[in-house]
């Protein structure tokens, strides 16, 4: 049913959100807080849920509206997406300039822009609505990445264009340095190979089969050219085109300069090269284009590149130094990363004294040894890397880098799975992994210990209250008072949650242990197969491999995990603490079936919502009002009129302690 008022309200909200997206993601000058923005977005989502007929593809709520795809469809470009010719010196640039001058004469302008080190992308709008986005591909045919590009917050889903209009904008998808670092840390944590530079990270992120993954990568877009403009007046120069993009709220490169001669370009090149380290994103040179589109037509193209543009690349930042030693770092998931300790050397404006060697395959590829002379560089990479060994400077005193057999943090035996390049420590009590393991153990889908969040875990470990995972179940109220912000009620709540977690089924415990490759589904299969964690711990690799959906890689991981003495000791400790290690068939306990509960007042050890959920899980019902059909009224602190009404009509009143006993938590 049509409602003009609601439709108008939705359109107004969409435009307001688009404006604030542009201010935040493109101009970097937000006018409202994150909470205020979320409020606008939630209001729009709520209205669209109630009135689904008014949901449009250009709505800000539809950025991640697609499902994962098994393939990217081919897209034939309207005009070829050509690459640029490169030059690496002043002389090469001057030769290019002289060729231009011979064809169109001396009076021409050039627009110089910082060259973003990203991935070429074409974005098509029809009637102002984003219709399609594609990669460069081979220049003639690219791949459809529309759903992934829609997740880029700086790319508008709707622009201010008239009916019967079209524009195909071309530019670079890229990733800021800080987001690249975050992504690589996450890659290492999850046992994945880190990206070598932000460009590769942007490329890998843009070509994810699931757009939800792309959405998490915080990609950005910057326009630099176009293929089609229809339905509006076409710009006459490159700078006019960029100004048009800005009016349409499409991001452009602010690092640009209109140049009239060779000297202007060389001065701009020097300025940008000096300041490149301070930029939020990676650049690898400048791009110089003849500004006039009419003059561009006269100059034309070669088979691969436009004659009217050239990329003037920066030289790689390199320095020579000595590899003094290699130390081994333990990541949050147990991955052992070799770190090169270098004689400090200045490179690209910073002092470099260490560099990651990534893994032992990389050490083998480089053929590197301790005391080697090496070349380090920072060309397009945020993190410095060793690019090669200076073999001719070897003295014969160099030493091989030996792969460690024991964890440098806890001394446990290290493991390397056959299909991986990494070696890792799988001891969950390893000091450098313990925080992450406890957070996983306490998470909602594992042991579900509400209140054991990051700040609490940090405090418990930093103050040496917890040294290993099983210490969770030895916590006392007085231990928690040593942490900031822990008072009586908060401490009682956490102790209650820890106690409650002991009753979790075996599949939750197996998942909580954080065994490599064992997710929730595999944990349930193992629990249903073995019924008892003791039997699972005794299983060999062959036996595990024979279980449906558990292959040799997972079997080896499980076997290696339970082969450790530290794990055996931890499981015994959990058992002594009263943690359930038996699988109970999930026949719902209906002990409260036929009973109705009403809650009034504030509960001390749980929220009212949690208490109501427990009742329903045990077959009981909850109600917001007291009647003769009510079985129990549970009274907390500062109860309301419900307790008085219960007394009048003779309904049984119990306190929180009695309720906990009734449902079997004590």
mmCIF file of N, CA and C in Angstrom, residues 5 29 45 55 90 112 173 179 188 260 270 314 427 468 573 576 600 605 624:
data_model
loop_
_atom_site.group_PDB
_atom_site.id
_atom_site.type_symbol
_atom_site.label_atom_id
_atom_site.label_comp_id
_atom_site.label_asym_id
_atom_site.label_seq_id
_atom_site.Cartn_x
_atom_site.Cartn_y
_atom_site.Cartn_z
ATOM 1 N N UNK A 5 3.837 9.913 2.502
ATOM 2 C CA UNK A 5 4.578 10.492 3.629
ATOM 3 C C UNK A 5 5.774 9.618 4.004
ATOM 4 N N UNK A 29 35.790 14.836 7.040
ATOM 5 C CA UNK A 29 35.371 15.921 7.931
ATOM 6 C C UNK A 29 33.937 15.675 8.397
ATOM 7 N N UNK A 45 16.752 1.530 8.194
ATOM 8 C CA UNK A 45 16.560 0.071 8.155
ATOM 9 C C UNK A 45 15.186 -0.318 8.690
ATOM 10 N N UNK A 55 12.242 -0.210 -0.717
ATOM 11 C CA UNK A 55 13.685 -0.496 -0.756
ATOM 12 C C UNK A 55 14.178 -0.390 -2.196
ATOM 13 N N UNK A 90 64.492 12.033 -15.138
ATOM 14 C CA UNK A 90 64.164 13.333 -15.730
ATOM 15 C C UNK A 90 64.349 13.299 -17.240
ATOM 16 N N UNK A 112 49.315 17.121 -13.308
ATOM 17 C CA UNK A 112 50.116 16.093 -12.626
ATOM 18 C C UNK A 112 49.379 15.670 -11.356
ATOM 19 N N UNK A 173 41.095 1.389 -6.981
ATOM 20 C CA UNK A 173 40.682 0.903 -5.665
ATOM 21 C C UNK A 173 41.966 0.652 -4.878
ATOM 22 N N UNK A 179 45.086 0.367 7.384
ATOM 23 C CA UNK A 179 44.173 -0.760 7.155
ATOM 24 C C UNK A 179 44.935 -1.969 6.602
ATOM 25 N N UNK A 188 47.938 -13.137 9.524
ATOM 26 C CA UNK A 188 48.905 -13.947 10.279
ATOM 27 C C UNK A 188 48.203 -14.665 11.425
ATOM 28 N N UNK A 260 52.547 24.044 -16.358
ATOM 29 C CA UNK A 260 52.642 24.719 -17.656
ATOM 30 C C UNK A 260 53.920 24.378 -18.408
ATOM 31 N N UNK A 270 59.411 16.354 -7.101
ATOM 32 C CA UNK A 270 60.308 16.419 -5.940
ATOM 33 C C UNK A 270 59.532 16.630 -4.640
ATOM 34 N N UNK A 314 58.723 6.807 -8.901
ATOM 35 C CA UNK A 314 59.759 7.075 -7.909
ATOM 36 C C UNK A 314 60.782 5.946 -7.903
ATOM 37 N N UNK A 427 50.234 -25.045 22.069
ATOM 38 C CA UNK A 427 49.977 -25.108 23.507
ATOM 39 C C UNK A 427 49.073 -23.944 23.910
ATOM 40 N N UNK A 468 47.121 -19.591 33.125
ATOM 41 C CA UNK A 468 46.753 -20.571 32.097
ATOM 42 C C UNK A 468 45.230 -20.662 32.019
ATOM 43 N N UNK A 573 42.677 -30.662 34.942
ATOM 44 C CA UNK A 573 42.372 -29.528 35.811
ATOM 45 C C UNK A 573 40.928 -29.067 35.611
ATOM 46 N N UNK A 576 38.615 -31.507 37.364
ATOM 47 C CA UNK A 576 38.617 -31.314 38.820
ATOM 48 C C UNK A 576 37.804 -30.089 39.232
ATOM 49 N N UNK A 600 10.361 -9.771 38.766
ATOM 50 C CA UNK A 600 10.191 -8.369 39.161
ATOM 51 C C UNK A 600 11.418 -7.921 39.947
ATOM 52 N N UNK A 605 22.836 -11.694 39.763
ATOM 53 C CA UNK A 605 23.829 -12.514 39.062
ATOM 54 C C UNK A 605 23.558 -12.680 37.573
ATOM 55 N N UNK A 624 4.664 -11.305 31.712
ATOM 56 C CA UNK A 624 4.942 -9.973 32.258
ATOM 57 C C UNK A 624 3.925 -9.570 33.324
#
